[in-house]
Amino acid sequence: MDLSIEDVKKISALARIEIEQQDIDGYVRDLGGILGLVDQLNSAETDEVTPMAHPMDQVQRLRVDQVTEQDQRELFQSQAPQVEAGLYLVPKVIE
Amino acid sequence: MHDKTIAEISAGLQGRKFSSVEVTRAFLARISQFNEELNCFITVTEGEAIADARAADERIAHGTAGPLTGIPIGHKDIFCTRSIKTSCGSKMLDNFYSPYDATVVSRLQDSGMVMLGKLNMDEFAMGSSNETSYYGPVRNPWDLTAVPGGSSGGSAAAVAARLVPVSTGTDTGGSIRQPASFCGITGIKPTYGRVSRYGMIAFASSLDQGGPLSRTAEDAAMLLQAMAGFDPRDSTSVDHPVPDYRASLDDGVEGLTIGVPSEFFDQDLDSEIAALLETTIAEYQRQGANVKEVSLPNVGFSVPVYYVVAPAECSSNLSRFDGVRFGHRCEDPDDLLDLYTRSRGEGFGAEVKRRILMGTYALSAGYYDAYYLRAQKVRRLISQDFHNAFEQVDVLVAPTAPSVAFGIGEKTSDPVEMYLSDIFTIAVNLAGIPALSMPVGFVDGKPVGMQLIGNFFSEGRLLNVAHRYQGVTDWHLRCPNGFE
């Protein structure tokens, strides 16, 4: 299956990744190649097969509802690009 | 010193023949001599290493040391290390100093191992040649114009060149085994859930698994012993006892049934690689093993299944890199959307972007059934093929890679061609079972690896079977020219 330039622009918007104009043709070509590889799956016989989500079909382990983590806000925020008064700063969202 | 296995270093430390500080300094000297040429390390932690070695020497003096105390190691830069740069091979995390240690790192630290630094890798472990790293390619010590394999390329090349005695790696589609094959060393991908993924930066969560890279199966057994085990911090960790891997190394292979999957040994397999594998199988027969041909009829779908499942999971996992809480942020964003899209556009390299876009597409409205759901169904078929095979045989053998190490730049123009270099390793990750790669000879002066594949939690058996081969061969001890 081939993708169009518009498809790639739409996918990159969904993925929140800016793609430079001059790179779009390359992504159209490369993603088309990967989809060509993936299209081989159409020849597999998958009726009546249960999808496999986990190699050992384990279910989610539950834990006791107890607080186990300490507050490490300052340590974590030391890695942030911009913080103020314990809050992460981003450009204004609501005017 | 640098040519010793960790079993030998351990014996020397316990016997007070040398100190951990001496061992550590010897390997740090190797790193300063060769790293510029090979580019194995992203970060060298010399100061911390010497301090840890001093502490290890005290433990040895006080009689509180374990078998790994005082032995140097390098960690793939995908494992979080507290206060030490953890880049995952990406510009996105070039400024990231993890606030905590991965469970693998803390377990090995607790065992007294001495970390020498963080090893180069394909960006976010996406690659088969170490060429997608933001920090540049790693060179293969057997041929400096060739790739070391990937994504754990720095981990494999550093062990092969004797810059570290052992290292950690991770394997999502072959990223421990294929570089081990290309660099002439031993590497094992354990059963999914055997080694904690806590603090191991996620790529494809249903496939990712950490494991050791070493020269010998015995060293892999010693390292896996300390890495494996239940971790409540990883919700997919399996609570299953860890056997004594070293204790079973010498068990005989008489009566062992080795399965040879016909799909892996068809006419497309390189004839020189096929000949080396046949010689290896014959050695096991000489030691009393039986050989049986088996079929894995759906294994040919592995690469297409993987390139739906892995990108889908990666697009979800990598959504956390948004320029807000940590990692790269673009300059002067106009608004929140601009902050997200430019930070991610600038922070990720081309291969990572390709996989995020592929995964986003596969999971987008209207395409889920055609791609992700279908791939998960075929994944079940592949997994069942292995289960059927293990009803007839104890272990399977397979090539690790379709070729020896290829040239730097040779496969970078076509992603699909690069993906096919993992054609023999990917099925194992899809099934969640363990597999080991060990060196079995050379073609054109470059190492060839063979896989031993086992059923769930059969790591001890795989290490044992590899050890029995290494007891009568010396491929795993060969040292690349210039690194003796």
Tab-separated table of C-alpha atoms in Angstrom, chain B:
chain	number	residue	atom	x	y	z
B	1	MET	CA	44.451	-8.587	32.753
B	2	HIS	CA	42.116	-7.478	29.954
B	3	ASP	CA	42.019	-10.942	28.389
B	4	LYS	CA	40.586	-12.599	31.507
B	5	THR	CA	37.014	-13.818	31.752
B	6	ILE	CA	34.986	-12.660	34.743
B	7	ALA	CA	35.218	-16.179	36.173
B	8	GLU	CA	39.025	-15.729	36.155
B	9	ILE	CA	38.890	-12.168	37.480
B	10	SER	CA	36.550	-13.316	40.255
B	11	ALA	CA	38.950	-16.114	41.265
B	12	GLY	CA	41.907	-13.697	41.196
B	13	LEU	CA	40.091	-11.148	43.379
B	14	GLN	CA	38.976	-13.769	45.910
B	15	GLY	CA	42.524	-15.218	45.971
B	16	ARG	CA	43.968	-11.692	46.542
B	17	LYS	CA	46.146	-12.021	43.409
B	18	PHE	CA	45.122	-8.482	42.435
B	19	SER	CA	42.715	-5.818	43.680
B	20	SER	CA	39.559	-4.432	42.119
B	21	VAL	CA	41.275	-1.049	41.830
B	22	GLU	CA	44.032	-2.676	39.741
B	23	VAL	CA	41.492	-4.470	37.509
B	24	THR	CA	39.437	-1.314	37.133
B	25	ARG	CA	42.464	0.814	36.219
B	26	ALA	CA	43.568	-1.787	33.667
B	27	PHE	CA	40.223	-1.634	31.847
B	28	LEU	CA	40.001	2.176	32.118
B	29	ALA	CA	43.425	2.285	30.437
B	30	ARG	CA	42.087	0.062	27.631
B	31	ILE	CA	39.145	2.431	27.201
B	32	SER	CA	41.378	5.503	26.935
B	33	GLN	CA	43.610	3.654	24.469
B	34	PHE	CA	40.892	2.367	22.112
B	35	ASN	CA	37.607	4.177	22.626
B	36	GLU	CA	38.364	7.048	20.270
B	37	GLU	CA	38.815	4.550	17.451
B	38	LEU	CA	35.808	2.333	18.311
B	39	ASN	CA	33.341	4.872	19.811
B	40	CYS	CA	31.933	2.235	22.190
B	41	PHE	CA	31.311	4.549	25.143
B	42	ILE	CA	28.995	7.547	25.316
B	43	THR	CA	30.048	8.261	28.919
B	44	VAL	CA	33.049	6.967	30.887
B	45	THR	CA	32.568	7.153	34.675
B	46	GLU	CA	36.181	6.945	35.775
B	47	GLY	CA	35.827	8.703	39.138
B	48	GLU	CA	32.804	6.671	40.240
B	49	ALA	CA	34.506	3.476	39.026
B	50	ILE	CA	37.622	3.974	41.148
B	51	ALA	CA	35.481	4.788	44.213
B	52	ASP	CA	33.325	1.674	43.601
B	53	ALA	CA	36.472	-0.452	43.130
B	54	ARG	CA	37.853	0.781	46.489
B	55	ALA	CA	34.547	-0.155	48.148
B	56	ALA	CA	34.688	-3.573	46.456
B	57	ASP	CA	38.217	-4.153	47.751
B	58	GLU	CA	36.970	-3.418	51.265
B	59	ARG	CA	34.145	-5.927	50.868
B	60	ILE	CA	36.642	-8.532	49.678
B	61	ALA	CA	38.936	-7.730	52.634
B	62	HIS	CA	36.014	-8.043	55.070
B	63	GLY	CA	34.837	-11.318	53.575
B	64	THR	CA	31.452	-9.916	52.511
B	65	ALA	CA	32.100	-10.150	48.764
B	66	GLY	CA	30.065	-12.161	46.261
B	67	PRO	CA	31.304	-13.728	43.025
B	68	LEU	CA	30.827	-10.481	41.042
B	69	THR	CA	32.261	-8.062	43.601
B	70	GLY	CA	35.001	-5.894	42.143
B	71	ILE	CA	34.444	-6.908	38.501
B	72	PRO	CA	34.112	-4.073	35.958
B	73	ILE	CA	31.106	-3.801	33.646
B	74	GLY	CA	29.678	-1.400	31.065
B	75	HIS	CA	25.940	-0.704	30.775
B	76	LYS	CA	24.060	-0.042	27.574
B	77	ASP	CA	22.977	3.595	27.727
B	78	ILE	CA	19.317	2.493	27.767
B	79	PHE	CA	19.556	1.597	31.480
B	80	CYS	CA	18.855	4.541	33.784
B	81	THR	CA	21.770	5.414	36.054
B	82	ARG	CA	21.200	7.912	38.836
B	83	SER	CA	22.943	11.269	38.331
B	84	ILE	CA	24.819	9.877	35.317
B	85	LYS	CA	23.845	10.820	31.774
B	86	THR	CA	21.356	8.324	30.306
B	87	SER	CA	20.992	9.262	26.633
B	88	CYS	CA	19.494	6.154	24.999
B	89	GLY	CA	21.648	7.159	22.017
B	90	SER	CA	19.364	10.135	21.339
B	91	LYS	CA	19.642	13.912	21.107
B	92	MET	CA	16.280	13.861	22.926
B	93	LEU	CA	17.998	12.664	26.112
B	94	ASP	CA	21.431	14.246	25.587
B	95	ASN	CA	20.749	16.413	28.660
B	96	PHE	CA	19.066	13.692	30.776
B	97	TYR	CA	20.600	12.691	34.101
B	98	SER	CA	18.295	10.017	35.464
B	99	PRO	CA	16.920	10.613	38.979
B	100	TYR	CA	16.970	6.856	39.690
B	101	ASP	CA	18.738	3.571	38.857
B	102	ALA	CA	17.274	0.787	36.720
B	103	THR	CA	16.728	-2.437	38.672
B	104	VAL	CA	19.428	-4.162	36.574
B	105	VAL	CA	21.875	-1.400	37.473
B	106	SER	CA	21.062	-1.444	41.193
B	107	ARG	CA	21.183	-5.249	41.382
B	108	LEU	CA	24.635	-5.336	39.788
B	109	GLN	CA	25.769	-2.408	41.923
B	110	ASP	CA	24.587	-4.297	45.032
B	111	SER	CA	26.528	-7.358	43.893
B	112	GLY	CA	29.633	-5.146	43.962
B	113	MET	CA	30.215	-4.780	40.220
B	114	VAL	CA	32.094	-1.673	39.135
B	115	MET	CA	30.462	0.350	36.338
B	116	LEU	CA	33.011	1.838	33.925
B	117	GLY	CA	30.493	3.798	31.869
B	118	LYS	CA	27.563	3.851	29.475
B	119	LEU	CA	27.745	2.159	26.102
B	120	ASN	CA	26.763	3.424	22.657
B	121	MET	CA	23.644	2.064	20.954
B	122	ASP	CA	21.196	2.703	18.154
B	123	GLU	CA	18.866	5.578	19.051
B	124	PHE	CA	16.184	4.231	21.436
B	125	ALA	CA	17.442	0.734	20.458
B	126	MET	CA	15.963	1.120	16.964
B	127	GLY	CA	18.517	-0.199	14.524
B	128	SER	CA	20.615	-3.203	13.582
B	129	SER	CA	23.983	-1.521	13.011
B	130	ASN	CA	24.514	1.151	15.692
B	131	GLU	CA	24.413	3.730	12.888
B	132	THR	CA	21.264	5.507	14.167
B	133	SER	CA	23.056	6.693	17.339
B	134	TYR	CA	23.160	10.465	17.876
B	135	TYR	CA	26.728	9.843	19.080
B	136	GLY	CA	27.917	8.299	15.811
B	137	PRO	CA	28.505	4.723	14.718
B	138	VAL	CA	30.512	2.169	16.707
B	139	ARG	CA	33.246	0.379	14.754
B	140	ASN	CA	33.596	-3.394	14.726
B	141	PRO	CA	36.964	-4.395	16.241
B	142	TRP	CA	37.245	-7.252	13.708
B	143	ASP	CA	37.019	-4.805	10.797
B	144	LEU	CA	36.987	-1.082	11.510
B	145	THR	CA	35.050	-0.385	8.303
B	146	ALA	CA	32.218	-2.715	9.405
B	147	VAL	CA	29.313	-2.192	11.793
B	148	PRO	CA	29.250	-3.998	15.166
B	149	GLY	CA	25.563	-4.825	14.752
B	150	GLY	CA	22.848	-3.307	16.842
B	151	SER	CA	21.191	-2.061	18.728
B	152	SER	CA	23.594	-3.105	21.542
B	153	GLY	CA	26.579	-2.321	19.277
B	154	GLY	CA	28.697	-0.537	21.877
B	155	SER	CA	28.065	-3.341	24.393
B	156	ALA	CA	29.221	-6.032	21.935
B	157	ALA	CA	32.218	-4.183	20.465
B	158	ALA	CA	33.492	-3.208	23.938
B	159	VAL	CA	33.495	-6.850	25.094
B	160	ALA	CA	35.092	-8.083	21.844
B	161	ALA	CA	37.865	-5.437	22.046
B	162	ARG	CA	38.430	-6.171	25.765
B	163	LEU	CA	37.463	-2.653	26.914
B	164	VAL	CA	35.120	-4.299	29.443
B	165	PRO	CA	35.011	-7.960	30.496
B	166	VAL	CA	31.188	-8.065	30.290
B	167	SER	CA	28.333	-5.705	29.501
B	168	THR	CA	24.574	-5.380	29.615
B	169	GLY	CA	22.374	-5.069	26.553
B	170	THR	CA	18.730	-5.247	25.568
B	171	ASP	CA	17.035	-7.278	22.873
B	172	THR	CA	13.702	-6.332	21.267
B	173	GLY	CA	14.208	-8.052	17.898
B	174	GLY	CA	17.778	-9.352	18.100
B	175	SER	CA	19.664	-6.447	19.656
B	176	ILE	CA	21.807	-8.628	21.937
B	177	ARG	CA	22.231	-11.664	19.670
B	178	GLN	CA	22.953	-10.014	16.310
B	179	PRO	CA	25.758	-7.727	17.629
B	180	ALA	CA	27.130	-10.673	19.649
B	181	SER	CA	27.277	-12.604	16.359
B	182	PHE	CA	28.908	-9.726	14.437
B	183	CYS	CA	31.521	-9.195	17.178
B	184	GLY	CA	32.337	-12.858	17.912
B	185	ILE	CA	31.044	-12.999	21.497
B	186	THR	CA	28.278	-14.671	23.522
B	187	GLY	CA	24.960	-12.982	24.290
B	188	ILE	CA	21.677	-14.215	25.698
B	189	LYS	CA	18.174	-12.791	25.453
B	190	PRO	CA	16.320	-14.253	28.440
B	191	THR	CA	12.640	-15.222	28.643
B	192	TYR	CA	10.309	-12.219	28.567
B	193	GLY	CA	9.823	-11.205	32.220
B	194	ARG	CA	13.010	-12.909	33.483
B	195	VAL	CA	14.996	-9.657	33.852
B	196	SER	CA	13.319	-6.513	35.190
B	197	ARG	CA	12.509	-3.781	32.690
B	198	TYR	CA	12.224	-1.138	35.435
B	199	GLY	CA	14.425	1.789	34.430
B	200	MET	CA	15.182	0.250	31.047
B	201	ILE	CA	13.943	2.907	28.629
B	202	ALA	CA	10.976	1.347	26.844
B	203	PHE	CA	10.881	0.756	23.093
B	204	ALA	CA	8.376	-2.092	22.485
B	205	SER	CA	7.182	-3.197	25.899
B	206	SER	CA	5.846	-6.636	24.956
B	207	LEU	CA	9.191	-7.570	23.347
B	208	ASP	CA	11.975	-5.726	25.253
B	209	GLN	CA	14.226	-7.824	27.473
B	210	GLY	CA	17.623	-7.111	29.047
B	211	GLY	CA	20.476	-9.589	29.151
B	212	PRO	CA	24.246	-10.090	29.365
B	213	LEU	CA	26.972	-9.932	26.706
B	214	SER	CA	30.220	-11.738	27.478
B	215	ARG	CA	32.966	-13.767	25.898
B	216	THR	CA	31.977	-17.098	27.459
B	217	ALA	CA	28.729	-18.837	28.372
B	218	GLU	CA	30.078	-19.203	31.907
B	219	ASP	CA	30.433	-15.417	32.223
B	220	ALA	CA	26.922	-14.967	30.841
B	221	ALA	CA	25.672	-17.422	33.481
B	222	MET	CA	27.368	-15.463	36.279
B	223	LEU	CA	25.992	-12.133	35.073
B	224	LEU	CA	22.471	-13.394	34.355
B	225	GLN	CA	22.389	-14.905	37.846
B	226	ALA	CA	22.606	-11.405	39.309
B	227	MET	CA	20.373	-9.698	36.707
B	228	ALA	CA	17.451	-12.151	36.779
B	229	GLY	CA	14.634	-12.310	39.279
B	230	PHE	CA	11.250	-10.948	40.206
B	231	ASP	CA	10.864	-7.198	40.546
B	232	PRO	CA	7.622	-5.750	41.914
B	233	ARG	CA	8.473	-2.467	40.154
B	234	ASP	CA	8.016	-4.109	36.726
B	235	SER	CA	4.399	-5.188	36.221
B	236	THR	CA	5.470	-7.758	33.591
B	237	SER	CA	8.232	-9.293	35.711
B	238	VAL	CA	7.585	-13.003	36.253
B	239	ASP	CA	7.771	-14.426	39.770
B	240	HIS	CA	9.618	-17.625	38.930
B	241	PRO	CA	12.626	-19.033	40.826
B	242	VAL	CA	16.090	-18.335	39.380
B	243	PRO	CA	18.100	-21.578	39.197
B	244	ASP	CA	21.873	-21.745	39.781
B	245	TYR	CA	22.961	-21.252	36.159
B	246	ARG	CA	26.622	-21.956	36.832
B	247	ALA	CA	25.884	-25.271	38.597
B	248	SER	CA	24.404	-26.870	35.465
B	249	LEU	CA	27.043	-25.645	32.985
B	250	ASP	CA	28.894	-28.953	32.814
B	251	ASP	CA	25.842	-31.193	32.449
B	252	GLY	CA	26.167	-33.605	29.548
B	253	VAL	CA	24.282	-33.265	26.282
B	254	GLU	CA	23.833	-37.031	25.831
B	255	GLY	CA	20.249	-37.656	24.831
B	256	LEU	CA	19.544	-33.968	24.199
B	257	THR	CA	17.353	-33.519	21.126
B	258	ILE	CA	18.377	-30.595	18.946
B	259	GLY	CA	15.773	-29.328	16.504
B	260	VAL	CA	16.809	-27.942	13.141
B	261	PRO	CA	14.000	-25.750	11.719
B	262	SER	CA	13.912	-26.360	7.968
B	263	GLU	CA	12.710	-22.780	7.341
B	264	PHE	CA	16.003	-21.377	8.713
B	265	PHE	CA	18.202	-23.716	6.685
B	266	ASP	CA	16.700	-23.316	3.211
B	267	GLN	CA	18.566	-22.521	0.024
B	268	ASP	CA	18.653	-18.790	0.841
B	269	LEU	CA	21.053	-19.287	3.760
B	270	ASP	CA	24.638	-18.314	2.968
B	271	SER	CA	26.446	-21.565	2.209
B	272	GLU	CA	29.560	-20.781	4.274
B	273	ILE	CA	27.431	-19.872	7.316
B	274	ALA	CA	25.361	-23.045	6.787
B	275	ALA	CA	28.563	-25.142	6.716
B	276	LEU	CA	29.763	-23.691	10.051
B	277	LEU	CA	26.394	-24.438	11.650
B	278	GLU	CA	26.461	-28.004	10.334
B	279	THR	CA	29.925	-28.516	11.846
B	280	THR	CA	28.625	-27.221	15.171
B	281	ILE	CA	25.593	-29.529	15.094
B	282	ALA	CA	27.934	-32.428	14.268
B	283	GLU	CA	29.995	-31.613	17.383
B	284	TYR	CA	26.855	-31.948	19.515
B	285	GLN	CA	26.094	-35.288	17.839
B	286	ARG	CA	29.632	-36.391	18.663
B	287	GLN	CA	28.865	-35.548	22.310
B	288	GLY	CA	25.741	-37.706	22.189
B	289	ALA	CA	22.941	-35.327	21.167
B	290	ASN	CA	20.213	-36.321	18.716
B	291	VAL	CA	19.227	-34.120	15.802
B	292	LYS	CA	15.736	-33.821	14.404
B	293	GLU	CA	14.359	-31.668	11.619
B	294	VAL	CA	11.360	-29.568	12.648
B	295	SER	CA	9.141	-27.007	10.960
B	296	LEU	CA	8.105	-23.510	12.047
B	297	PRO	CA	5.610	-22.878	9.229
B	298	ASN	CA	4.695	-19.281	10.175
B	299	VAL	CA	8.162	-18.026	11.065
B	300	GLY	CA	8.449	-16.308	7.674
B	301	PHE	CA	5.895	-13.748	8.896
B	302	SER	CA	8.119	-12.651	11.788
B	303	VAL	CA	9.615	-9.541	10.208
B	304	PRO	CA	6.255	-8.153	8.964
B	305	VAL	CA	4.590	-8.889	12.332
B	306	TYR	CA	7.439	-7.170	14.149
B	307	TYR	CA	7.246	-4.043	11.986
B	308	VAL	CA	3.639	-3.565	13.060
B	309	VAL	CA	3.890	-4.535	16.742
B	310	ALA	CA	7.208	-2.820	17.557
B	311	PRO	CA	6.394	0.545	15.894
B	312	ALA	CA	2.881	0.545	17.400
B	313	GLU	CA	4.264	0.046	20.898
B	314	CYS	CA	7.099	2.500	20.240
B	315	SER	CA	4.716	5.251	19.087
B	316	SER	CA	2.874	4.867	22.370
B	317	ASN	CA	5.968	4.610	24.595
B	318	LEU	CA	7.790	7.530	23.001
B	319	SER	CA	4.826	9.879	23.413
B	320	ARG	CA	6.289	10.686	26.843
B	321	PHE	CA	9.072	12.712	25.194
B	322	ASP	CA	7.176	15.958	24.851
B	323	GLY	CA	9.678	18.655	25.844
B	324	VAL	CA	7.795	19.412	29.083
B	325	ARG	CA	9.161	17.343	31.968
B	326	PHE	CA	12.608	16.237	30.787
B	327	GLY	CA	14.674	15.890	27.648
B	328	HIS	CA	15.052	18.198	24.660
B	329	ARG	CA	12.867	21.313	24.328
B	330	CYS	CA	12.889	23.532	21.237
B	331	GLU	CA	13.768	27.237	21.475
B	332	ASP	CA	10.997	29.844	21.778
B	333	PRO	CA	7.861	27.750	21.096
B	334	ASP	CA	4.911	29.760	19.708
B	335	ASP	CA	2.331	27.675	21.521
B	336	LEU	CA	1.932	24.256	23.163
B	337	LEU	CA	1.484	22.384	19.873
B	338	ASP	CA	4.594	24.036	18.450
B	339	LEU	CA	6.483	23.030	21.613
B	340	TYR	CA	5.492	19.368	21.153
B	341	THR	CA	6.028	19.069	17.416
B	342	ARG	CA	9.310	20.966	17.195
B	343	SER	CA	10.829	19.420	20.348
B	344	ARG	CA	10.042	15.944	18.961
B	345	GLY	CA	11.022	16.850	15.397
B	346	GLU	CA	14.414	18.131	16.587
B	347	GLY	CA	15.038	15.554	19.331
B	348	PHE	CA	14.381	12.322	17.387
B	349	GLY	CA	16.511	11.005	14.524
B	350	ALA	CA	15.176	9.723	11.199
B	351	GLU	CA	14.778	6.031	12.105
B	352	VAL	CA	12.944	6.794	15.357
B	353	LYS	CA	10.614	9.179	13.498
B	354	ARG	CA	9.959	6.546	10.829
B	355	ARG	CA	8.942	3.998	13.447
B	356	ILE	CA	6.768	6.428	15.409
B	357	LEU	CA	5.005	7.430	12.163
B	358	MET	CA	4.569	3.785	11.137
B	359	GLY	CA	3.134	2.942	14.570
B	360	THR	CA	0.877	5.983	14.626
B	361	TYR	CA	-0.484	4.985	11.225
B	362	ALA	CA	-1.024	1.338	12.253
B	363	LEU	CA	-2.959	2.434	15.348
B	364	SER	CA	-4.932	5.264	13.703
B	365	ALA	CA	-8.711	5.135	13.279
B	366	GLY	CA	-9.775	2.640	10.628
B	367	TYR	CA	-6.445	0.787	10.414
B	368	TYR	CA	-6.232	-0.984	13.786
B	369	ASP	CA	-7.886	-4.233	12.605
B	370	ALA	CA	-5.908	-4.395	9.381
B	371	TYR	CA	-2.540	-3.945	11.053
B	372	TYR	CA	-2.157	-4.292	14.820
B	373	LEU	CA	-4.909	-6.834	15.439
B	374	ARG	CA	-3.879	-8.915	12.449
B	375	ALA	CA	-0.219	-8.820	13.509
B	376	GLN	CA	-1.108	-9.952	17.051
B	377	LYS	CA	-2.981	-12.908	15.568
B	378	VAL	CA	-0.054	-13.946	13.382
B	379	ARG	CA	2.164	-13.476	16.431
B	380	ARG	CA	0.096	-16.176	18.152
B	381	LEU	CA	0.654	-18.518	15.178
B	382	ILE	CA	4.423	-18.004	15.358
B	383	SER	CA	4.386	-18.614	19.103
B	384	GLN	CA	2.375	-21.836	18.618
B	385	ASP	CA	4.929	-23.045	16.054
B	386	PHE	CA	7.600	-22.856	18.755
B	387	HIS	CA	5.383	-24.607	21.311
B	388	ASN	CA	4.766	-27.426	18.833
B	389	ALA	CA	8.504	-27.722	18.128
B	390	PHE	CA	9.348	-27.903	21.851
B	391	GLU	CA	7.041	-30.891	22.219
B	392	GLN	CA	9.475	-32.777	19.993
B	393	VAL	CA	12.892	-31.268	20.791
B	394	ASP	CA	14.779	-29.687	23.725
B	395	VAL	CA	16.514	-26.830	21.949
B	396	LEU	CA	16.458	-25.367	18.465
B	397	VAL	CA	19.457	-24.157	16.503
B	398	ALA	CA	19.361	-21.316	13.992
B	399	PRO	CA	21.705	-18.868	12.336
B	400	THR	CA	21.896	-15.593	14.275
B	401	ALA	CA	22.247	-13.331	11.236
B	402	PRO	CA	22.030	-13.902	7.482
B	403	SER	CA	25.548	-12.472	6.967
B	404	VAL	CA	28.702	-11.464	8.768
B	405	ALA	CA	29.105	-7.796	9.790
B	406	PHE	CA	28.356	-5.539	6.814
B	407	GLY	CA	30.087	-2.265	5.976
B	408	ILE	CA	29.301	1.039	7.691
B	409	GLY	CA	26.881	2.907	5.373
B	410	GLU	CA	26.096	-0.185	3.319
B	411	LYS	CA	22.450	-0.560	4.351
B	412	THR	CA	21.461	2.906	5.557
B	413	SER	CA	19.619	3.971	2.385
B	414	ASP	CA	16.860	1.333	2.556
B	415	PRO	CA	15.224	0.696	5.959
B	416	VAL	CA	13.589	-2.557	4.829
B	417	GLU	CA	16.941	-4.028	3.801
B	418	MET	CA	18.313	-3.147	7.250
B	419	TYR	CA	15.258	-4.739	8.920
B	420	LEU	CA	15.921	-8.041	7.151
B	421	SER	CA	19.247	-8.407	8.979
B	422	ASP	CA	17.119	-9.483	11.989
B	423	ILE	CA	15.221	-12.142	10.050
B	424	PHE	CA	16.472	-15.015	12.261
B	425	THR	CA	16.212	-13.303	15.648
B	426	ILE	CA	12.810	-11.572	15.665
B	427	ALA	CA	10.567	-14.652	16.023
B	428	VAL	CA	12.067	-15.412	19.444
B	429	ASN	CA	11.021	-11.999	20.796
B	430	LEU	CA	7.523	-12.401	19.403
B	431	ALA	CA	7.211	-15.751	21.224
B	432	GLY	CA	8.844	-14.408	24.423
B	433	ILE	CA	11.246	-17.371	24.677
B	434	PRO	CA	14.997	-17.237	25.438
B	435	ALA	CA	17.805	-17.542	22.887
B	436	LEU	CA	21.579	-17.339	22.994
B	437	SER	CA	24.101	-16.496	20.286
B	438	MET	CA	27.612	-17.932	20.416
B	439	PRO	CA	30.527	-17.737	17.977
B	440	VAL	CA	31.010	-20.823	15.781
B	441	GLY	CA	33.659	-19.729	13.268
B	442	PHE	CA	34.633	-17.086	10.743
B	443	VAL	CA	33.724	-16.144	7.173
B	444	ASP	CA	35.972	-13.610	5.399
B	445	GLY	CA	37.804	-12.995	8.678
B	446	LYS	CA	34.614	-11.925	10.446
B	447	PRO	CA	32.806	-13.879	13.187
B	448	VAL	CA	29.683	-15.976	12.648
B	449	GLY	CA	27.195	-16.654	15.442
B	450	MET	CA	24.744	-19.497	15.956
B	451	GLN	CA	21.564	-19.304	18.013
B	452	LEU	CA	20.409	-21.808	20.579
B	453	ILE	CA	16.696	-21.290	21.224
B	454	GLY	CA	14.846	-22.825	24.171
B	455	ASN	CA	11.427	-22.943	25.758
B	456	PHE	CA	10.337	-20.516	28.517
B	457	PHE	CA	12.860	-20.260	31.394
B	458	SER	CA	15.359	-22.656	29.805
B	459	GLU	CA	18.256	-20.156	30.120
B	460	GLY	CA	20.211	-22.651	32.246
B	461	ARG	CA	19.926	-25.312	29.558
B	462	LEU	CA	20.985	-22.908	26.781
B	463	LEU	CA	24.017	-21.726	28.772
B	464	ASN	CA	24.901	-25.352	29.501
B	465	VAL	CA	24.636	-26.392	25.839
B	466	ALA	CA	26.764	-23.394	24.774
B	467	HIS	CA	29.319	-24.127	27.510
B	468	ARG	CA	29.685	-27.725	26.278
B	469	TYR	CA	30.603	-26.403	22.827
B	470	GLN	CA	32.962	-23.761	24.205
B	471	GLY	CA	34.736	-26.467	26.212
B	472	VAL	CA	36.004	-28.072	22.994
B	473	THR	CA	36.384	-24.992	20.743
B	474	ASP	CA	38.118	-21.635	21.054
B	475	TRP	CA	36.132	-19.350	18.702
B	476	HIS	CA	34.817	-17.450	21.736
B	477	LEU	CA	38.372	-16.766	22.950
B	478	ARG	CA	39.705	-15.348	19.673
B	479	CYS	CA	40.775	-11.719	19.924
B	480	PRO	CA	40.581	-9.243	17.032
B	481	ASN	CA	43.919	-8.109	15.580
B	482	GLY	CA	45.285	-5.002	17.224
B	483	PHE	CA	43.360	-5.579	20.463
B	484	GLU	CA	45.437	-8.418	21.964
